[in-house]
Coordinates of N, CA, C and O in Angstrom, one line a residue:
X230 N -5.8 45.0 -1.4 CA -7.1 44.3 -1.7 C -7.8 44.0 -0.3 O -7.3 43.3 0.5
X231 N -9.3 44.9 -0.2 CA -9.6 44.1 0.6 C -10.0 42.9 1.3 O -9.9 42.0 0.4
X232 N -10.5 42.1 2.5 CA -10.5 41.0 2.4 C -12.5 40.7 2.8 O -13.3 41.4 3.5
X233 N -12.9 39.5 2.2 CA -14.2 39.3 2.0 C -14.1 37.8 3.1 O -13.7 36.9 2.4
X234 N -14.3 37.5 4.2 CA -13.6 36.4 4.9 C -14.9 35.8 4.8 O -14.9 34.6 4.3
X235 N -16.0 36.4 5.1 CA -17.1 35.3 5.0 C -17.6 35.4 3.3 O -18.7 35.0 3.3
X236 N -17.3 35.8 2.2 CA -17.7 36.2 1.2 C -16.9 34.6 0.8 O -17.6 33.8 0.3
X237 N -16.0 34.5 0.9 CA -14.8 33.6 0.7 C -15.3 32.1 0.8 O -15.5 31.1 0.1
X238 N -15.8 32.6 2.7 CA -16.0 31.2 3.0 C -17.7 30.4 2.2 O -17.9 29.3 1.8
X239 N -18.2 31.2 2.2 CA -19.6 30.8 0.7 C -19.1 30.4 0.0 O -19.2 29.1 -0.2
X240 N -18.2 31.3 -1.0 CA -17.9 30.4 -2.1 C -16.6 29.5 -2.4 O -16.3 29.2 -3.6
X241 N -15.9 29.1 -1.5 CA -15.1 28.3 -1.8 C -15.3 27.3 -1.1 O -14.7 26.2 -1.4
X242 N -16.3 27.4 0.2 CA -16.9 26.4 0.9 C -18.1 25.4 0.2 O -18.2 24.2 0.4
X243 N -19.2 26.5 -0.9 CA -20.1 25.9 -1.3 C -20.4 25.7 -2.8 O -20.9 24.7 -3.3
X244 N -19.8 27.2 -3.3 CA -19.5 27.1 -5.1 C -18.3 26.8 -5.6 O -17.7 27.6 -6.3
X245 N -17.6 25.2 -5.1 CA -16.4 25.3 -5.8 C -16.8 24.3 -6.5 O -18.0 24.1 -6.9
X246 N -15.5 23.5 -7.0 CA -16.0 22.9 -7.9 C -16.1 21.2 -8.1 O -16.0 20.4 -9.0
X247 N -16.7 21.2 -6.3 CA -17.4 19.8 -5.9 C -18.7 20.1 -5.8 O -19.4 19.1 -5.7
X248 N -19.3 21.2 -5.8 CA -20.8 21.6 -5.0 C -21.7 20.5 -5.6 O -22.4 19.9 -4.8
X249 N -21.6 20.1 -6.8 CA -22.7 19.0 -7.0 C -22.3 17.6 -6.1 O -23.1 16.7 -6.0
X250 N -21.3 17.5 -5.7 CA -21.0 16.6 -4.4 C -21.4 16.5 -3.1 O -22.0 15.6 -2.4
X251 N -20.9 18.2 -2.8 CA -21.0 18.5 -1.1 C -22.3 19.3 -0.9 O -22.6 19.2 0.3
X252 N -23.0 19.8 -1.5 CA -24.7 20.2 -1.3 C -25.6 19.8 -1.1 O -26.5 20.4 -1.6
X253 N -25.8 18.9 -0.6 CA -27.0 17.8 -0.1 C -27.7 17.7 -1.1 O -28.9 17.7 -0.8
X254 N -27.3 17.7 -2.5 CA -28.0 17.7 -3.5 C -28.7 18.9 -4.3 O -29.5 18.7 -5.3
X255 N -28.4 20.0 -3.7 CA -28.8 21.3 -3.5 C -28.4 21.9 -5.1 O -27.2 22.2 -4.8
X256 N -28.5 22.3 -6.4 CA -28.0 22.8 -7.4 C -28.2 24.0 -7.8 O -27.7 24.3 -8.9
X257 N -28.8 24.9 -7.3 CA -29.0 26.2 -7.4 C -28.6 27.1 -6.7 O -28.7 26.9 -5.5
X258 N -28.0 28.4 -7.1 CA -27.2 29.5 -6.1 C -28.6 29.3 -5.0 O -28.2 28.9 -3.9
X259 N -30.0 29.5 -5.3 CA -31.0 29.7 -4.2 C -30.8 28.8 -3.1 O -30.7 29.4 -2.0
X260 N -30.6 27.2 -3.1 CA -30.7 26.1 -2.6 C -29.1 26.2 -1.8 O -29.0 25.6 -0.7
X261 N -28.4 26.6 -2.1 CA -26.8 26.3 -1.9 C -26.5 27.4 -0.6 O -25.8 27.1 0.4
X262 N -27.3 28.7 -1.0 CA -27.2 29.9 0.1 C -28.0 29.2 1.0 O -27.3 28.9 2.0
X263 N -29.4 28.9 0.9 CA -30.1 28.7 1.9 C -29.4 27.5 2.8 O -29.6 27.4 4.0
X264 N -28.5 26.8 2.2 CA -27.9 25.6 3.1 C -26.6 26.2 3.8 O -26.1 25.6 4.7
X265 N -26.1 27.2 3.4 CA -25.1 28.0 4.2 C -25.6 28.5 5.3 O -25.0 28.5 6.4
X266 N -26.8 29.1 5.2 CA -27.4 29.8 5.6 C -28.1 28.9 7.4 O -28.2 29.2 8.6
X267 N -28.5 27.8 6.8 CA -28.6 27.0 8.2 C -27.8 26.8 8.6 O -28.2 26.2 9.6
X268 N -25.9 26.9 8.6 CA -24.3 26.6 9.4 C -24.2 27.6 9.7 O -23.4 27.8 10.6
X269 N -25.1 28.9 9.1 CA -24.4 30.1 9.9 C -25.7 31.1 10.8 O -26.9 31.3 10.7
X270 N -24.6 31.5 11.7 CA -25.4 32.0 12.9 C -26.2 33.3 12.5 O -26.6 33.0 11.4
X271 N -26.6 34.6 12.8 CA -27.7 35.5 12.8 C -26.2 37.0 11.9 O -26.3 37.7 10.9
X272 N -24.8 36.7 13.2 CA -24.1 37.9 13.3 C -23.4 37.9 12.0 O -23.0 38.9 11.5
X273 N -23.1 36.7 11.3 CA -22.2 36.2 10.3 C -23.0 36.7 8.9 O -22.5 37.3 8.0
X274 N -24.4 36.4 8.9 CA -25.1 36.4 7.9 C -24.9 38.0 7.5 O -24.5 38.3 6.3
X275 N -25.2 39.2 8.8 CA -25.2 40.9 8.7 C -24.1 40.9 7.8 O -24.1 41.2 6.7
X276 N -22.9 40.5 8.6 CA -21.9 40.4 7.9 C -21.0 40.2 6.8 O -20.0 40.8 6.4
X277 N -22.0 39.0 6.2 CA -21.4 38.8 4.7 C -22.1 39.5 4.1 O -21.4 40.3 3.4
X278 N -24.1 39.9 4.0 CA -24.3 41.5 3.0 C -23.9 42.6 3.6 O -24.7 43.4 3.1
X279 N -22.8 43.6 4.6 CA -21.9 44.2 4.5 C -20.7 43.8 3.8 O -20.0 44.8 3.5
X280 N -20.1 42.6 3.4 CA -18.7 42.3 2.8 C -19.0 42.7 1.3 O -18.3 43.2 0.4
X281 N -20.6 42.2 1.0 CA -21.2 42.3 -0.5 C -21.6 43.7 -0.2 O -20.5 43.9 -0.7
X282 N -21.9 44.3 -0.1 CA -22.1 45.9 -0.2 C -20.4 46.6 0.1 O -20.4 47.7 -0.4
X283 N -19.4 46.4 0.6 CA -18.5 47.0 0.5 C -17.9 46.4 -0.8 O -17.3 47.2 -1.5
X284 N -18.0 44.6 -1.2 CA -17.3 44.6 -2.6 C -18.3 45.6 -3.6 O -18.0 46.8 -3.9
X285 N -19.1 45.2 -3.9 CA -19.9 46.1 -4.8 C -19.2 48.0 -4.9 O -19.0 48.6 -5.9
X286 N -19.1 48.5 -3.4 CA -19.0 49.5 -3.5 C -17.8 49.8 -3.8 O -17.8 50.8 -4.5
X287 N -16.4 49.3 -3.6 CA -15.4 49.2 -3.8 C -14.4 48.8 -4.9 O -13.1 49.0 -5.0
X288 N -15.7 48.1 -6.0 CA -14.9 47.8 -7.4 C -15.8 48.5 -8.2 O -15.4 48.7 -9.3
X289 N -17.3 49.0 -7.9 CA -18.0 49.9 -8.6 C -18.3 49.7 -10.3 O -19.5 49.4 -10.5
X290 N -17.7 49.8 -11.3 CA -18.0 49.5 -12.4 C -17.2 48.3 -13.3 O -17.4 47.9 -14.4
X291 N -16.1 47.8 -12.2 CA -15.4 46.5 -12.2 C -15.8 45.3 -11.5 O -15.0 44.4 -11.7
X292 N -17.1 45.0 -10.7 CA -17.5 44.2 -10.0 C -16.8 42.8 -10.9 O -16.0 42.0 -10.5
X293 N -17.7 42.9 -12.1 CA -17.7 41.7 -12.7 C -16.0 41.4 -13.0 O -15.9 40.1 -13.1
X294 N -15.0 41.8 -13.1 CA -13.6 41.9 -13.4 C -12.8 41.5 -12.0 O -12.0 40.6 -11.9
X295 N -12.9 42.2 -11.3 CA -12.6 41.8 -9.2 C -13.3 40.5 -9.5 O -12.5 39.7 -9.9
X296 N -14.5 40.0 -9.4 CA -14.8 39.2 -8.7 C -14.1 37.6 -9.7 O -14.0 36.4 -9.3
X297 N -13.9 38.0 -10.7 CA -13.8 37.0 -11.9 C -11.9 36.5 -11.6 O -11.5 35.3 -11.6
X298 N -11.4 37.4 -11.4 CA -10.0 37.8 -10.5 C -9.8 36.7 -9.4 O -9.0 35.8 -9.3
X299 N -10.8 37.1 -8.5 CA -10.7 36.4 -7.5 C -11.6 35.3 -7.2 O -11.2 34.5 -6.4
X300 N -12.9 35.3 -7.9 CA -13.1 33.8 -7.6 C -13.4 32.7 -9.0 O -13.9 31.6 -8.7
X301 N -13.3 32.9 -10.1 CA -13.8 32.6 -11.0 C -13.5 30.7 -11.2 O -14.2 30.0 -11.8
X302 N -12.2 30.4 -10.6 CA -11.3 28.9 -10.4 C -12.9 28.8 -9.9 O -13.7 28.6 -10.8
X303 N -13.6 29.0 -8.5 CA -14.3 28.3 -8.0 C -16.1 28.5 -8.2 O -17.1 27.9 -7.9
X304 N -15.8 29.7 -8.8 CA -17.2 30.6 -9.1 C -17.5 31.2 -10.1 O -17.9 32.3 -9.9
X305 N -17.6 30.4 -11.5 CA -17.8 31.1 -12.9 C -19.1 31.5 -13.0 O -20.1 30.7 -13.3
X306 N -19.2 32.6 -12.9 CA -20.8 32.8 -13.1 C -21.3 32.4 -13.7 O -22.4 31.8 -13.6
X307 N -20.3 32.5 -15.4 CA -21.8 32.5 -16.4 C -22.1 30.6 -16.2 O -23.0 29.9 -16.6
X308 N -21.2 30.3 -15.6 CA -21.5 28.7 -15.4 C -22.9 27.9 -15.1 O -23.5 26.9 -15.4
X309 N -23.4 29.5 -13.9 CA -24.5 29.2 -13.0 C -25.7 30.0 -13.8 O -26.9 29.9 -13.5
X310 N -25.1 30.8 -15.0 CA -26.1 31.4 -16.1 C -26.7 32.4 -15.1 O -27.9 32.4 -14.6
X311 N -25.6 33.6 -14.8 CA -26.0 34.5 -14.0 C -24.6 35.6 -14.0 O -23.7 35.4 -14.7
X312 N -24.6 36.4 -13.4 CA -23.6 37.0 -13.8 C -22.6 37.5 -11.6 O -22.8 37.3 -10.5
X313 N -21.6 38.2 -12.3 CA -21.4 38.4 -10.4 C -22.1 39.0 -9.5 O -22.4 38.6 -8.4
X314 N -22.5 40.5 -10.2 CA -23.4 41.6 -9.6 C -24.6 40.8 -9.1 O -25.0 40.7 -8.0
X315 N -25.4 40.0 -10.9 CA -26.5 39.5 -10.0 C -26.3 38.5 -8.6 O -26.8 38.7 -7.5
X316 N -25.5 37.6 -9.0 CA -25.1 36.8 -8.0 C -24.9 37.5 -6.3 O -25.4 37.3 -5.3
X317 N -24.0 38.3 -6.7 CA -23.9 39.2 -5.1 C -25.4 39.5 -4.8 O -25.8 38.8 -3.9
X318 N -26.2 40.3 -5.5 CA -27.5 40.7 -4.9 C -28.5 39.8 -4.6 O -29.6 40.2 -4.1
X319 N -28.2 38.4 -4.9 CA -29.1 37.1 -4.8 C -28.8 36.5 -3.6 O -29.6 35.9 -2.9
X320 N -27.6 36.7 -3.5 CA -27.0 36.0 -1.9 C -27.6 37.3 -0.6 O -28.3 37.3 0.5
X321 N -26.9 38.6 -1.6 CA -27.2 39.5 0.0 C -28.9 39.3 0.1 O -29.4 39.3 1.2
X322 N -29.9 39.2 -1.0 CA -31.1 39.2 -0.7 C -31.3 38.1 0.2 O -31.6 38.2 1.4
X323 N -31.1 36.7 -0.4 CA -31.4 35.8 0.4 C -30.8 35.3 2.0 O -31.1 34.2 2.4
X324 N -29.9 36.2 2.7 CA -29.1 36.1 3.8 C -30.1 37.3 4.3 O -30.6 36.9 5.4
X325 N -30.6 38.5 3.9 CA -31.9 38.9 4.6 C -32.9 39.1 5.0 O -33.5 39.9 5.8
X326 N -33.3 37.6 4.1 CA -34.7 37.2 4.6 C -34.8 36.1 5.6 O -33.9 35.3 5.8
X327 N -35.8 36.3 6.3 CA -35.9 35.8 7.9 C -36.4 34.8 7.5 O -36.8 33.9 8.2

């Protein structure tokens, strides 16, 4: 298995299952990224949408099954009424924008 180190640290850092605690009030995947997003530096951000483009590319028509595997204790999608795939491409979009 590969390893997703900053993929990890998002969601077990921000979507677990205190976020309505530890998010400055923040309740949306949009609001939750953006507040990661000010703790992390410029090189970290490249980084996590390569960890989300190598998961994507790597579980391929299993995304949703890998990711449910491995983060679902802290990160149930349909919880957030969204699914993983979307979810990956919501984060890698929003860690792109300047």
């Amino acid at each position: 298995m590969q390893n997703f180190h900053f993929l990890d640290q998002l969601i077990f850092g921000y979507f677990n299952q205190d976020a309505d605690i530890i998010n400055d009030g923040e309740d949306t995947i949009e609001g939750i990224v953006r507040l990661f997003k000010k703790s992390s530096p410029g090189w970290m951000l490249k980084d996590l949408i390569e960890e989300i483009d190598d998961f994507i590319s790597a579980y391929g028509d299993d995304v949703e099954g890998e990711f449910k595997n491995k983060y679902n204790f802290d990160f149930p999608p349909e919880l957030w009424e969204t699914t993983a795939h979307q979810f990956l491409m919501t984060v890698r979009h929003l860690c792109s924008e300047q």
